[in-house]
Amino acid sequence: MRLTRYFLPVLKENPAEAQIVSHRYMLRAGMIKQQAAGIYSWLPLGLRVLRRIEAIVHEEQERAGHILMPTLQPADLWRESGRYDDYGQEMLRIKDRQEREMLYGPTNEEMITDIFRAHVTSYKDLPLTLYHIQWKFRDEMRPRFGVMRGREFLMKDGYNFDVDRDAALHAYNRHMVSYLRTYERMGLTAIPMRAASGPIGGDNTHEFLVLAQTGESEVFYDDRVTALKLGQREIDYDDRAQVAEVCREFTTLYARTDETHDQAVFDQVPEAHRKVGRGIEVGQIFYFGTKYSESMGAEVTTAEGHKVPVEMGSHGIGVSRLLGAIIEASHDDKGIIWPEGVTPFPVGIVNLKQGDAAADAACEGLYKALAAKGLEALYDDRDERAGAKFATMDLIGLPWRITVGPRGLANGVVELTSRRTGVSEEVSPEAAVARIAAIYAGVR
Ligand code: 5CA
């Protein structure tokens, strides 16, 4: 992508309404535009990151059925579960021209149960997991911090159906492990913490929290939990014992939100490891058994021929919130520092002397050589001062930058700079391309 042809409305001034760094940088980097409280348009750079995050979420949903449910739902479905009256003012209620009551979905337990009961009747079709990535609406009392607490926001929500409690708990564990992998691929440490279930229901639930001072949840944890990594280990998601063991590893050390915090238990953590902080909730998994299947009549026949309400759980990832969480966890005073897994462009090319025949040709050559390796660079081909080009690149946070100028080219080199460390190296254009390709080979 050439910057002269790209819609990147960068702001020079700090927007007054933005109280936290991620909101400030998302506005300044031209990623989003507010349209109403908690409702945003996604501009090209923001949308590219959103799509990267979605891609990782999809890739880690092994064998789950990918579907798409509508944003608008009939109120009657929610009357069956009893949640239409319970949900309160967070639910946006709408009437169509026939005066039929509708709502903009805040979540989809009812609708997925309706799909299930229409099509599945036997244990032979289980286990089953279905998920989608769809916009939700919650009329939050205090939408704030940009995409962190929006009213309209993008969520991945998945739902598992199982024949008995053990199978449903295995589904719960599977999702815990696949979520750990999902967040690690985004460059995040998201800690599973015992939480409260709120309006979704059930008593087995974990939230995934990214530690950040600007987080909305107070968290209490043994800091050894922050060193745990899933890494590259092979997981067989059908192996109940292996999956349960990974969950045990990640949930044994104390880590709870204020909703479930128990001071007496916390006091047993060695003092040097006892930490109180704040976190951003980027996901939550639930096991709620037959809460929806019983009220909505979603039954399956067991191997013994009995009819039982199907066992269920749900799992959510705050896809749009993740942009804010990643920026909170990865930035400096010049701007965003995208982890390679989610960056909107793998690398930026800065031409120090636009119009200089050798510099222009070298940039074109790099751009094409990167494209040939499947890497789309963002090429700053504007006729701007070098300082302004560097400031834009630092603000939008591409992890790597190749700087091209007549002086270096006279010696056959360009400069390759890491956004994270600020370290630059002089290398040949071919070596720069090879290095970038090698870095991304393990990422995308
Ligand atoms: N049905 C279940 C799981 S599928 C559910 O709705 N879970 S949830 O309420 O915990 O939401 C899932 C995730 O969506 C949260 O962990 C959070 O990351 C994100 N989320 C929730 N509310 C908002 C909001 N107002 N703005 C942005 N993201 C949000």
CSV table of C-alpha atoms and ligand atoms in Angstrom, one decimal:
chain,number,residue,atom,x,y,z
A,1,MET,CA,0.0,0.0,0.0
A,2,ARG,CA,1.3,3.4,-0.9
A,3,LEU,CA,0.6,6.1,1.6
A,4,THR,CA,-0.2,8.7,-1.0
A,5,ARG,CA,-3.2,6.5,-1.9
A,6,TYR,CA,-4.2,5.4,1.6
A,7,PHE,CA,-6.8,7.0,3.8
A,8,LEU,CA,-4.8,7.6,7.0
A,9,PRO,CA,-6.2,10.7,8.7
A,10,VAL,CA,-3.5,11.1,11.3
A,11,LEU,CA,-4.2,13.8,14.0
A,12,LYS,CA,-1.4,16.0,15.2
A,13,GLU,CA,-3.1,17.1,18.4
A,14,ASN,CA,-4.1,14.9,21.3
A,15,PRO,CA,-7.9,14.5,21.2
A,16,ALA,CA,-9.2,16.0,24.4
A,17,GLU,CA,-11.9,13.3,25.0
A,18,ALA,CA,-9.4,10.4,25.1
A,19,GLN,CA,-8.4,9.6,28.7
A,20,ILE,CA,-6.3,6.6,28.1
A,21,VAL,CA,-3.4,5.9,25.8
A,22,SER,CA,-5.0,3.3,23.5
A,23,HIS,CA,-8.0,5.6,22.8
A,24,ARG,CA,-5.7,8.5,22.2
A,25,TYR,CA,-3.5,6.6,19.8
A,26,MET,CA,-6.4,4.9,17.9
A,27,LEU,CA,-7.8,8.4,17.2
A,28,ARG,CA,-4.5,10.0,16.4
A,29,ALA,CA,-3.4,7.1,14.1
A,30,GLY,CA,-6.7,7.5,12.2
A,31,MET,CA,-8.0,4.0,13.1
A,32,ILE,CA,-11.5,4.9,14.3
A,33,LYS,CA,-14.0,7.7,14.3
A,34,GLN,CA,-16.6,8.1,16.9
A,35,GLN,CA,-20.2,8.5,15.6
A,36,ALA,CA,-22.1,8.5,18.9
A,37,ALA,CA,-21.2,7.5,22.5
A,38,GLY,CA,-19.6,4.1,22.3
A,39,ILE,CA,-20.2,3.7,18.6
A,40,TYR,CA,-17.4,3.9,16.0
A,41,SER,CA,-16.6,3.8,12.4
A,42,TRP,CA,-13.5,1.7,11.5
A,43,LEU,CA,-11.1,3.5,9.2
A,44,PRO,CA,-8.7,1.5,7.0
A,45,LEU,CA,-5.8,1.1,9.5
A,46,GLY,CA,-8.1,0.2,12.4
A,47,LEU,CA,-10.1,-2.3,10.2
A,48,ARG,CA,-6.9,-4.0,9.1
A,49,VAL,CA,-6.0,-4.8,12.7
A,50,LEU,CA,-9.5,-5.8,13.5
A,51,ARG,CA,-9.4,-8.3,10.6
A,52,ARG,CA,-6.0,-9.6,11.8
A,53,ILE,CA,-7.4,-10.3,15.2
A,54,GLU,CA,-10.4,-12.0,13.7
A,55,ALA,CA,-8.2,-14.1,11.5
A,56,ILE,CA,-6.2,-15.4,14.6
A,57,VAL,CA,-9.5,-16.1,16.4
A,58,HIS,CA,-10.8,-18.1,13.4
A,59,GLU,CA,-7.6,-20.1,13.1
A,60,GLU,CA,-7.7,-21.2,16.7
A,61,GLN,CA,-11.3,-22.5,16.5
A,62,GLU,CA,-10.3,-25.9,15.4
A,63,ARG,CA,-13.3,-27.9,14.1
A,64,ALA,CA,-15.9,-25.6,15.6
A,65,GLY,CA,-18.7,-24.8,13.2
A,66,HIS,CA,-18.4,-21.2,11.9
A,67,ILE,CA,-21.8,-19.6,11.5
A,68,LEU,CA,-23.3,-16.1,11.4
A,69,MET,CA,-26.3,-15.1,13.4
A,70,PRO,CA,-28.1,-11.8,12.8
A,71,THR,CA,-27.6,-8.7,15.0
A,72,LEU,CA,-31.4,-8.3,15.5
A,73,GLN,CA,-33.3,-10.9,17.4
A,74,PRO,CA,-37.0,-11.5,18.2
A,75,ALA,CA,-37.9,-10.7,21.8
A,76,ASP,CA,-40.0,-13.9,22.0
A,77,LEU,CA,-36.9,-16.1,22.1
A,78,TRP,CA,-35.6,-14.2,25.1
A,79,ARG,CA,-39.0,-14.5,26.8
A,80,GLU,CA,-38.6,-18.3,26.6
A,81,SER,CA,-35.4,-18.2,28.7
A,82,GLY,CA,-36.8,-15.5,31.0
A,83,ARG,CA,-34.0,-13.1,30.2
A,84,TYR,CA,-36.1,-10.5,28.2
A,85,ASP,CA,-37.3,-9.0,31.5
A,86,ASP,CA,-34.1,-9.8,33.5
A,87,TYR,CA,-31.6,-8.1,31.2
A,88,GLY,CA,-32.5,-4.6,32.1
A,89,GLN,CA,-31.6,-1.3,30.5
A,90,GLU,CA,-28.4,-2.6,28.8
A,91,MET,CA,-30.6,-4.3,26.2
A,92,LEU,CA,-31.6,-2.1,23.2
A,93,ARG,CA,-35.2,-2.9,22.5
A,94,ILE,CA,-36.7,-2.0,19.1
A,95,LYS,CA,-40.1,-2.4,17.4
A,96,ASP,CA,-40.5,-3.1,13.7
A,97,ARG,CA,-43.3,-1.7,11.5
A,98,GLN,CA,-45.6,-4.5,12.6
A,99,GLU,CA,-45.1,-3.5,16.2
A,100,ARG,CA,-43.1,-6.8,16.7
A,101,GLU,CA,-40.7,-6.6,19.6
A,102,MET,CA,-37.1,-7.0,18.6
A,103,LEU,CA,-33.7,-6.4,20.2
A,104,TYR,CA,-30.2,-5.8,19.1
A,105,GLY,CA,-28.4,-8.8,20.5
A,106,PRO,CA,-26.1,-8.3,23.5
A,107,THR,CA,-25.2,-12.1,23.3
A,108,ASN,CA,-26.6,-15.2,21.6
A,109,GLU,CA,-27.4,-18.0,24.0
A,110,GLU,CA,-31.1,-18.0,23.2
A,111,MET,CA,-30.7,-17.9,19.4
A,112,ILE,CA,-28.0,-20.6,19.3
A,113,THR,CA,-30.3,-22.8,21.5
A,114,ASP,CA,-33.1,-22.2,19.0
A,115,ILE,CA,-30.8,-23.3,16.1
A,116,PHE,CA,-29.7,-26.4,18.1
A,117,ARG,CA,-33.2,-27.6,19.0
A,118,ALA,CA,-34.4,-27.2,15.4
A,119,HIS,CA,-31.7,-29.5,14.0
A,120,VAL,CA,-30.1,-31.8,16.7
A,121,THR,CA,-31.9,-34.5,18.6
A,122,SER,CA,-29.3,-37.3,19.2
A,123,TYR,CA,-26.2,-37.7,21.3
A,124,LYS,CA,-24.6,-39.1,18.0
A,125,ASP,CA,-24.4,-35.5,16.7
A,126,LEU,CA,-22.4,-34.4,19.8
A,127,PRO,CA,-20.1,-32.9,20.8
A,128,LEU,CA,-20.9,-29.8,18.9
A,129,THR,CA,-19.5,-26.3,19.1
A,130,LEU,CA,-20.8,-23.4,17.0
A,131,TYR,CA,-19.4,-19.8,16.9
A,132,HIS,CA,-19.6,-16.6,15.1
A,133,ILE,CA,-18.0,-13.2,15.1
A,134,GLN,CA,-20.7,-10.5,15.1
A,135,TRP,CA,-21.5,-7.0,16.4
A,136,LYS,CA,-23.2,-6.8,19.7
A,137,PHE,CA,-25.0,-3.9,21.4
A,138,ARG,CA,-25.1,-3.3,25.1
A,139,ASP,CA,-26.4,0.1,26.1
A,140,GLU,CA,-23.7,0.5,28.7
A,141,MET,CA,-24.3,3.2,31.3
A,142,ARG,CA,-20.8,4.6,30.9
A,143,PRO,CA,-19.3,3.9,27.5
A,144,ARG,CA,-15.7,5.0,27.6
A,145,PHE,CA,-12.1,4.5,26.7
A,146,GLY,CA,-12.9,4.2,23.0
A,147,VAL,CA,-13.3,0.6,21.8
A,148,MET,CA,-12.6,-0.7,25.4
A,149,ARG,CA,-16.1,-0.2,26.6
A,150,GLY,CA,-18.2,0.4,23.6
A,151,ARG,CA,-22.0,0.1,23.2
A,152,GLU,CA,-21.6,-1.5,19.7
A,153,PHE,CA,-18.7,-3.9,19.8
A,154,LEU,CA,-17.4,-6.9,17.9
A,155,MET,CA,-17.4,-10.2,19.8
A,156,LYS,CA,-16.5,-13.7,19.0
A,157,ASP,CA,-19.0,-15.9,20.8
A,158,GLY,CA,-19.1,-19.7,20.8
A,159,TYR,CA,-21.4,-22.2,22.3
A,160,ASN,CA,-20.8,-25.9,23.1
A,161,PHE,CA,-23.4,-28.6,23.3
A,162,ASP,CA,-22.6,-31.9,25.1
A,163,VAL,CA,-24.4,-35.0,26.2
A,164,ASP,CA,-23.3,-34.9,29.9
A,165,ARG,CA,-21.5,-32.7,32.4
A,166,ASP,CA,-18.1,-34.3,32.0
A,167,ALA,CA,-18.1,-33.7,28.2
A,168,ALA,CA,-19.2,-30.1,28.8
A,169,LEU,CA,-16.4,-29.6,31.3
A,170,HIS,CA,-14.0,-30.9,28.7
A,171,ALA,CA,-15.4,-28.4,26.2
A,172,TYR,CA,-14.8,-25.7,28.9
A,173,ASN,CA,-11.2,-26.8,29.3
A,174,ARG,CA,-10.6,-27.0,25.6
A,175,HIS,CA,-11.7,-23.4,25.2
A,176,MET,CA,-9.5,-22.3,28.0
A,177,VAL,CA,-6.5,-23.8,26.3
A,178,SER,CA,-7.4,-22.5,22.8
A,179,TYR,CA,-8.0,-19.0,24.2
A,180,LEU,CA,-4.5,-19.1,25.8
A,181,ARG,CA,-3.1,-19.8,22.4
A,182,THR,CA,-5.2,-17.2,20.7
A,183,TYR,CA,-4.0,-14.4,23.0
A,184,GLU,CA,-0.4,-15.5,22.9
A,185,ARG,CA,-0.5,-15.3,19.1
A,186,MET,CA,-1.6,-11.7,19.5
A,187,GLY,CA,1.5,-10.9,21.7
A,188,LEU,CA,-0.6,-10.8,24.9
A,189,THR,CA,-0.3,-12.4,28.3
A,190,ALA,CA,-4.0,-13.0,29.3
A,191,ILE,CA,-4.4,-14.6,32.6
A,192,PRO,CA,-7.4,-16.8,33.3
A,193,MET,CA,-9.0,-15.6,36.6
A,194,ARG,CA,-11.9,-17.1,38.5
A,195,ALA,CA,-14.8,-14.7,38.0
A,196,ALA,CA,-18.5,-14.2,38.5
A,197,SER,CA,-20.9,-15.1,35.7
A,198,GLY,CA,-23.4,-12.2,35.8
A,199,PRO,CA,-26.4,-12.3,33.4
A,200,ILE,CA,-25.0,-15.3,31.4
A,201,GLY,CA,-25.4,-17.7,34.4
A,202,GLY,CA,-23.7,-20.8,35.7
A,203,ASP,CA,-21.1,-21.1,38.4
A,204,ASN,CA,-18.0,-22.2,36.5
A,205,THR,CA,-16.5,-19.3,34.8
A,206,HIS,CA,-13.1,-17.7,34.1
A,207,GLU,CA,-12.3,-14.3,32.7
A,208,PHE,CA,-9.1,-13.7,30.7
A,209,LEU,CA,-7.3,-10.6,31.9
A,210,VAL,CA,-4.5,-8.5,30.4
A,211,LEU,CA,-2.7,-6.7,33.1
A,212,ALA,CA,-2.8,-2.9,32.6
A,213,GLN,CA,-3.1,0.1,34.9
A,214,THR,CA,-6.0,1.4,32.9
A,215,GLY,CA,-8.0,-1.9,33.2
A,216,GLU,CA,-11.5,-1.7,34.6
A,217,SER,CA,-11.2,-4.7,36.9
A,218,GLU,CA,-9.3,-4.9,40.1
A,219,VAL,CA,-7.2,-8.1,40.2
A,220,PHE,CA,-5.4,-10.1,42.9
A,221,TYR,CA,-2.8,-12.6,41.8
A,222,ASP,CA,0.4,-14.5,42.5
A,223,ASP,CA,2.8,-12.9,40.1
A,224,ARG,CA,4.3,-16.3,39.1
A,225,VAL,CA,1.2,-16.7,37.0
A,226,THR,CA,2.5,-14.0,34.6
A,227,ALA,CA,5.5,-16.2,33.6
A,228,LEU,CA,3.3,-19.1,32.4
A,229,LYS,CA,3.4,-19.7,28.6
A,230,LEU,CA,1.7,-22.2,26.4
A,231,GLY,CA,4.4,-21.7,23.7
A,232,GLN,CA,4.7,-24.1,20.8
A,233,ARG,CA,3.6,-27.2,22.7
A,234,GLU,CA,1.4,-29.6,20.8
A,235,ILE,CA,-2.1,-29.9,22.2
A,236,ASP,CA,-4.4,-32.8,21.3
A,237,TYR,CA,-7.8,-31.2,22.0
A,238,ASP,CA,-9.4,-34.6,22.2
A,239,ASP,CA,-7.1,-35.7,25.0
A,240,ARG,CA,-9.2,-34.9,28.1
A,241,ALA,CA,-6.3,-35.6,30.5
A,242,GLN,CA,-3.8,-33.4,28.7
A,243,VAL,CA,-6.2,-30.5,28.3
A,244,ALA,CA,-7.2,-30.7,31.9
A,245,GLU,CA,-3.6,-30.7,33.0
A,246,VAL,CA,-2.8,-27.5,31.0
A,247,CYS,CA,-5.9,-25.9,32.7
A,248,ARG,CA,-4.6,-27.0,36.1
A,249,GLU,CA,-1.2,-25.5,35.3
A,250,PHE,CA,-2.7,-22.1,34.4
A,251,THR,CA,-5.3,-21.9,37.2
A,252,THR,CA,-3.6,-23.3,40.3
A,253,LEU,CA,-1.8,-20.1,41.3
A,254,TYR,CA,-4.0,-17.5,42.9
A,255,ALA,CA,-5.6,-15.2,40.3
A,256,ARG,CA,-9.0,-13.6,40.8
A,257,THR,CA,-11.0,-10.5,40.1
A,258,ASP,CA,-12.5,-8.5,42.9
A,259,GLU,CA,-15.8,-10.3,42.3
A,260,THR,CA,-14.4,-13.6,43.6
A,261,HIS,CA,-11.4,-12.4,45.6
A,262,ASP,CA,-10.9,-14.2,49.0
A,263,GLN,CA,-8.5,-12.4,51.2
A,264,ALA,CA,-7.9,-15.3,53.5
A,265,VAL,CA,-6.8,-17.5,50.6
A,266,PHE,CA,-4.8,-14.7,49.1
A,267,ASP,CA,-2.9,-14.2,52.3
A,268,GLN,CA,-1.4,-17.7,51.9
A,269,VAL,CA,0.5,-16.6,48.8
A,270,PRO,CA,4.1,-15.8,49.7
A,271,GLU,CA,4.2,-12.0,50.3
A,272,ALA,CA,6.9,-11.4,47.7
A,273,HIS,CA,4.5,-12.8,45.0
A,274,ARG,CA,1.3,-11.3,46.2
A,275,LYS,CA,0.2,-8.6,43.7
A,276,VAL,CA,-2.8,-6.3,43.5
A,277,GLY,CA,-3.3,-4.6,40.1
A,278,ARG,CA,-5.7,-3.8,37.4
A,279,GLY,CA,-6.7,-5.8,34.3
A,280,ILE,CA,-8.6,-5.6,31.0
A,281,GLU,CA,-11.1,-8.4,30.5
A,282,VAL,CA,-10.5,-9.7,26.9
A,283,GLY,CA,-12.6,-12.8,27.1
A,284,GLN,CA,-14.7,-15.1,29.3
A,285,ILE,CA,-15.7,-18.7,29.3
A,286,PHE,CA,-18.8,-20.2,31.0
A,287,TYR,CA,-20.2,-23.5,31.8
A,288,PHE,CA,-23.9,-23.2,32.6
A,289,GLY,CA,-25.2,-26.7,32.1
A,290,THR,CA,-28.9,-26.8,31.2
A,291,LYS,CA,-29.9,-23.2,32.1
A,292,TYR,CA,-31.1,-22.5,28.5
A,293,SER,CA,-31.7,-26.0,27.2
A,294,GLU,CA,-34.2,-26.7,29.9
A,295,SER,CA,-36.2,-23.5,29.6
A,296,MET,CA,-36.1,-23.7,25.8
A,297,GLY,CA,-36.7,-27.4,25.3
A,298,ALA,CA,-33.3,-28.3,23.7
A,299,GLU,CA,-33.2,-32.1,24.3
A,300,VAL,CA,-31.1,-35.0,23.0
A,301,THR,CA,-31.5,-38.7,23.2
A,302,THR,CA,-28.7,-40.5,25.1
A,303,ALA,CA,-27.1,-43.8,24.1
A,304,GLU,CA,-29.5,-45.5,26.6
A,305,GLY,CA,-32.5,-43.9,24.9
A,306,HIS,CA,-33.3,-41.2,27.5
A,307,LYS,CA,-34.2,-37.7,26.6
A,308,VAL,CA,-32.1,-35.1,28.5
A,309,PRO,CA,-31.6,-31.4,28.2
A,310,VAL,CA,-28.3,-30.8,26.4
A,311,GLU,CA,-25.4,-29.5,28.5
A,312,MET,CA,-24.0,-26.2,27.4
A,313,GLY,CA,-21.4,-23.5,27.9
A,314,SER,CA,-20.4,-20.3,26.1
A,315,HIS,CA,-17.1,-18.6,25.3
A,316,GLY,CA,-16.5,-15.0,24.3
A,317,ILE,CA,-13.6,-12.9,23.1
A,318,GLY,CA,-13.8,-9.1,22.9
A,319,VAL,CA,-12.5,-8.8,19.4
A,320,SER,CA,-12.8,-5.0,19.1
A,321,ARG,CA,-11.8,-4.4,22.7
A,322,LEU,CA,-8.6,-6.4,22.0
A,323,LEU,CA,-7.2,-3.5,19.9
A,324,GLY,CA,-7.3,-1.3,22.9
A,325,ALA,CA,-5.9,-4.0,25.2
A,326,ILE,CA,-3.0,-4.7,22.9
A,327,ILE,CA,-2.1,-1.0,22.6
A,328,GLU,CA,-2.4,-0.6,26.4
A,329,ALA,CA,0.1,-3.4,26.7
A,330,SER,CA,2.4,-2.4,23.9
A,331,HIS,CA,3.2,1.3,23.2
A,332,ASP,CA,5.7,4.1,24.1
A,333,ASP,CA,5.5,7.8,24.2
A,334,LYS,CA,5.8,8.0,20.4
A,335,GLY,CA,2.9,5.7,19.6
A,336,ILE,CA,1.8,2.1,19.2
A,337,ILE,CA,4.1,-0.9,18.9
A,338,TRP,CA,2.1,-3.7,17.2
A,339,PRO,CA,3.1,-7.3,17.9
A,340,GLU,CA,3.9,-9.0,14.6
A,341,GLY,CA,0.8,-11.2,14.9
A,342,VAL,CA,-1.7,-8.4,14.6
A,343,THR,CA,0.2,-5.6,12.8
A,344,PRO,CA,-1.8,-3.9,10.0
A,345,PHE,CA,1.3,-4.0,7.8
A,346,PRO,CA,4.3,-6.2,8.4
A,347,VAL,CA,6.8,-3.4,7.5
A,348,GLY,CA,7.0,0.2,6.5
A,349,ILE,CA,9.2,1.7,3.9
A,350,VAL,CA,10.4,5.3,4.3
A,351,ASN,CA,11.8,7.1,1.3
A,352,LEU,CA,14.0,9.9,2.7
A,353,LYS,CA,14.2,11.6,-0.7
A,354,GLN,CA,11.1,11.2,-2.8
A,355,GLY,CA,11.8,12.2,-6.4
A,356,ASP,CA,15.4,11.0,-6.2
A,357,ALA,CA,15.7,8.4,-9.0
A,358,ALA,CA,17.9,6.0,-7.1
A,359,ALA,CA,15.8,6.2,-3.8
A,360,ASP,CA,12.5,5.9,-5.7
A,361,ALA,CA,13.8,2.9,-7.6
A,362,ALA,CA,15.2,1.2,-4.5
A,363,CYS,CA,11.9,1.7,-2.6
A,364,GLU,CA,9.9,0.3,-5.6
A,365,GLY,CA,12.3,-2.7,-5.7
A,366,LEU,CA,11.8,-3.4,-2.0
A,367,TYR,CA,8.1,-3.0,-2.2
A,368,LYS,CA,7.8,-5.6,-5.0
A,369,ALA,CA,10.3,-8.0,-3.5
A,370,LEU,CA,8.3,-8.0,-0.2
A,371,ALA,CA,5.1,-8.4,-2.1
A,372,ALA,CA,6.6,-11.4,-3.9
A,373,LYS,CA,7.1,-13.0,-0.4
A,374,GLY,CA,3.4,-12.3,0.5
A,375,LEU,CA,4.3,-9.3,2.6
A,376,GLU,CA,2.4,-6.0,2.0
A,377,ALA,CA,4.5,-3.1,3.0
A,378,LEU,CA,3.2,0.4,3.8
A,379,TYR,CA,5.3,2.6,1.6
A,380,ASP,CA,5.6,6.2,2.7
A,381,ASP,CA,5.9,7.8,-0.8
A,382,ARG,CA,4.8,11.3,0.3
A,383,ASP,CA,6.9,14.3,-0.5
A,384,GLU,CA,7.4,15.0,3.2
A,385,ARG,CA,10.3,15.7,5.6
A,386,ALA,CA,12.1,12.7,7.0
A,387,GLY,CA,11.1,13.7,10.5
A,388,ALA,CA,7.4,13.8,9.6
A,389,LYS,CA,7.6,10.4,8.0
A,390,PHE,CA,9.3,8.9,11.0
A,391,ALA,CA,6.7,10.4,13.4
A,392,THR,CA,3.9,8.8,11.4
A,393,MET,CA,5.6,5.4,11.3
A,394,ASP,CA,6.3,5.6,15.0
A,395,LEU,CA,2.7,6.6,15.8
A,396,ILE,CA,1.1,3.8,13.7
A,397,GLY,CA,3.5,1.3,15.2
A,398,LEU,CA,4.5,-1.1,12.4
A,399,PRO,CA,7.1,-3.4,14.1
A,400,TRP,CA,9.7,-2.9,11.3
A,401,ARG,CA,10.8,0.0,9.2
A,402,ILE,CA,13.1,0.1,6.2
A,403,THR,CA,14.6,3.5,5.6
A,404,VAL,CA,15.9,4.3,2.1
A,405,GLY,CA,18.1,7.3,1.3
A,406,PRO,CA,20.6,8.4,-1.4
A,407,ARG,CA,23.5,8.3,1.1
A,408,GLY,CA,23.0,4.7,2.2
A,409,LEU,CA,22.3,3.6,-1.4
A,410,ALA,CA,25.6,4.9,-2.5
A,411,ASN,CA,27.1,2.3,-0.2
A,412,GLY,CA,24.6,-0.3,-1.2
A,413,VAL,CA,22.6,-0.3,2.1
A,414,VAL,CA,19.3,0.6,3.6
A,415,GLU,CA,18.4,0.8,7.3
A,416,LEU,CA,16.3,-1.8,9.0
A,417,THR,CA,14.8,-0.6,12.3
A,418,SER,CA,12.9,-2.4,15.0
A,419,ARG,CA,10.1,-0.3,16.4
A,420,ARG,CA,10.2,-2.1,19.7
A,421,THR,CA,13.9,-1.7,20.5
A,422,GLY,CA,14.7,1.3,18.3
A,423,VAL,CA,17.9,-0.6,17.1
A,424,SER,CA,18.8,0.0,13.5
A,425,GLU,CA,21.1,-2.0,11.2
A,426,GLU,CA,22.6,-1.2,7.8
A,427,VAL,CA,22.0,-4.1,5.4
A,428,SER,CA,21.6,-4.6,1.7
A,429,PRO,CA,18.0,-4.3,0.4
A,430,GLU,CA,18.1,-8.1,-0.3
A,431,ALA,CA,19.1,-8.9,3.2
A,432,ALA,CA,16.4,-6.6,4.6
A,433,VAL,CA,13.7,-8.5,2.6
A,434,ALA,CA,15.1,-11.8,3.7
A,435,ARG,CA,15.2,-10.7,7.4
A,436,ILE,CA,11.5,-9.5,7.3
A,437,ALA,CA,10.4,-12.6,5.5
A,438,ALA,CA,12.1,-14.8,8.1
A,439,ILE,CA,10.6,-12.9,11.0
A,440,TYR,CA,7.1,-13.3,9.6
A,441,ALA,CA,7.5,-16.9,8.5
A,442,GLY,CA,6.7,-18.1,12.0
A,443,VAL,CA,3.8,-15.6,12.5
A,444,ARG,CA,1.4,-15.6,9.6
B,1,5CA,N1,-22.2,-15.0,25.7
B,1,5CA,C1,-21.0,-14.9,26.6
B,1,5CA,C2,-19.8,-15.6,26.0
B,1,5CA,S1,-20.0,-15.9,24.4
B,1,5CA,C3,-20.7,-13.4,26.8
B,1,5CA,O1,-21.5,-12.5,26.3
B,1,5CA,N2,-19.7,-13.1,27.5
B,1,5CA,S2,-19.2,-11.7,28.0
B,1,5CA,O2,-20.3,-10.9,28.4
B,1,5CA,O3,-18.2,-11.9,29.0
B,1,5CA,O4,-18.6,-10.9,26.8
B,1,5CA,C4,-17.4,-11.5,26.1
B,1,5CA,C5,-16.4,-10.5,25.9
B,1,5CA,O5,-16.8,-9.4,25.2
B,1,5CA,C6,-15.9,-9.9,27.2
B,1,5CA,O6,-14.9,-10.7,27.9
B,1,5CA,C7,-15.2,-8.6,26.8
B,1,5CA,O7,-13.9,-8.8,26.3
B,1,5CA,C8,-16.1,-8.2,25.6
B,1,5CA,N3,-17.0,-7.1,25.9
B,1,5CA,C9,-18.1,-7.1,26.8
B,1,5CA,N4,-18.7,-6.0,26.9
B,1,5CA,C10,-18.0,-5.1,26.0
B,1,5CA,C11,-18.1,-3.7,25.7
B,1,5CA,N5,-19.1,-3.0,26.2
B,1,5CA,N6,-17.2,-3.2,24.8
B,1,5CA,C12,-16.2,-4.0,24.3
B,1,5CA,N7,-16.1,-5.3,24.6
B,1,5CA,C13,-16.9,-5.8,25.4
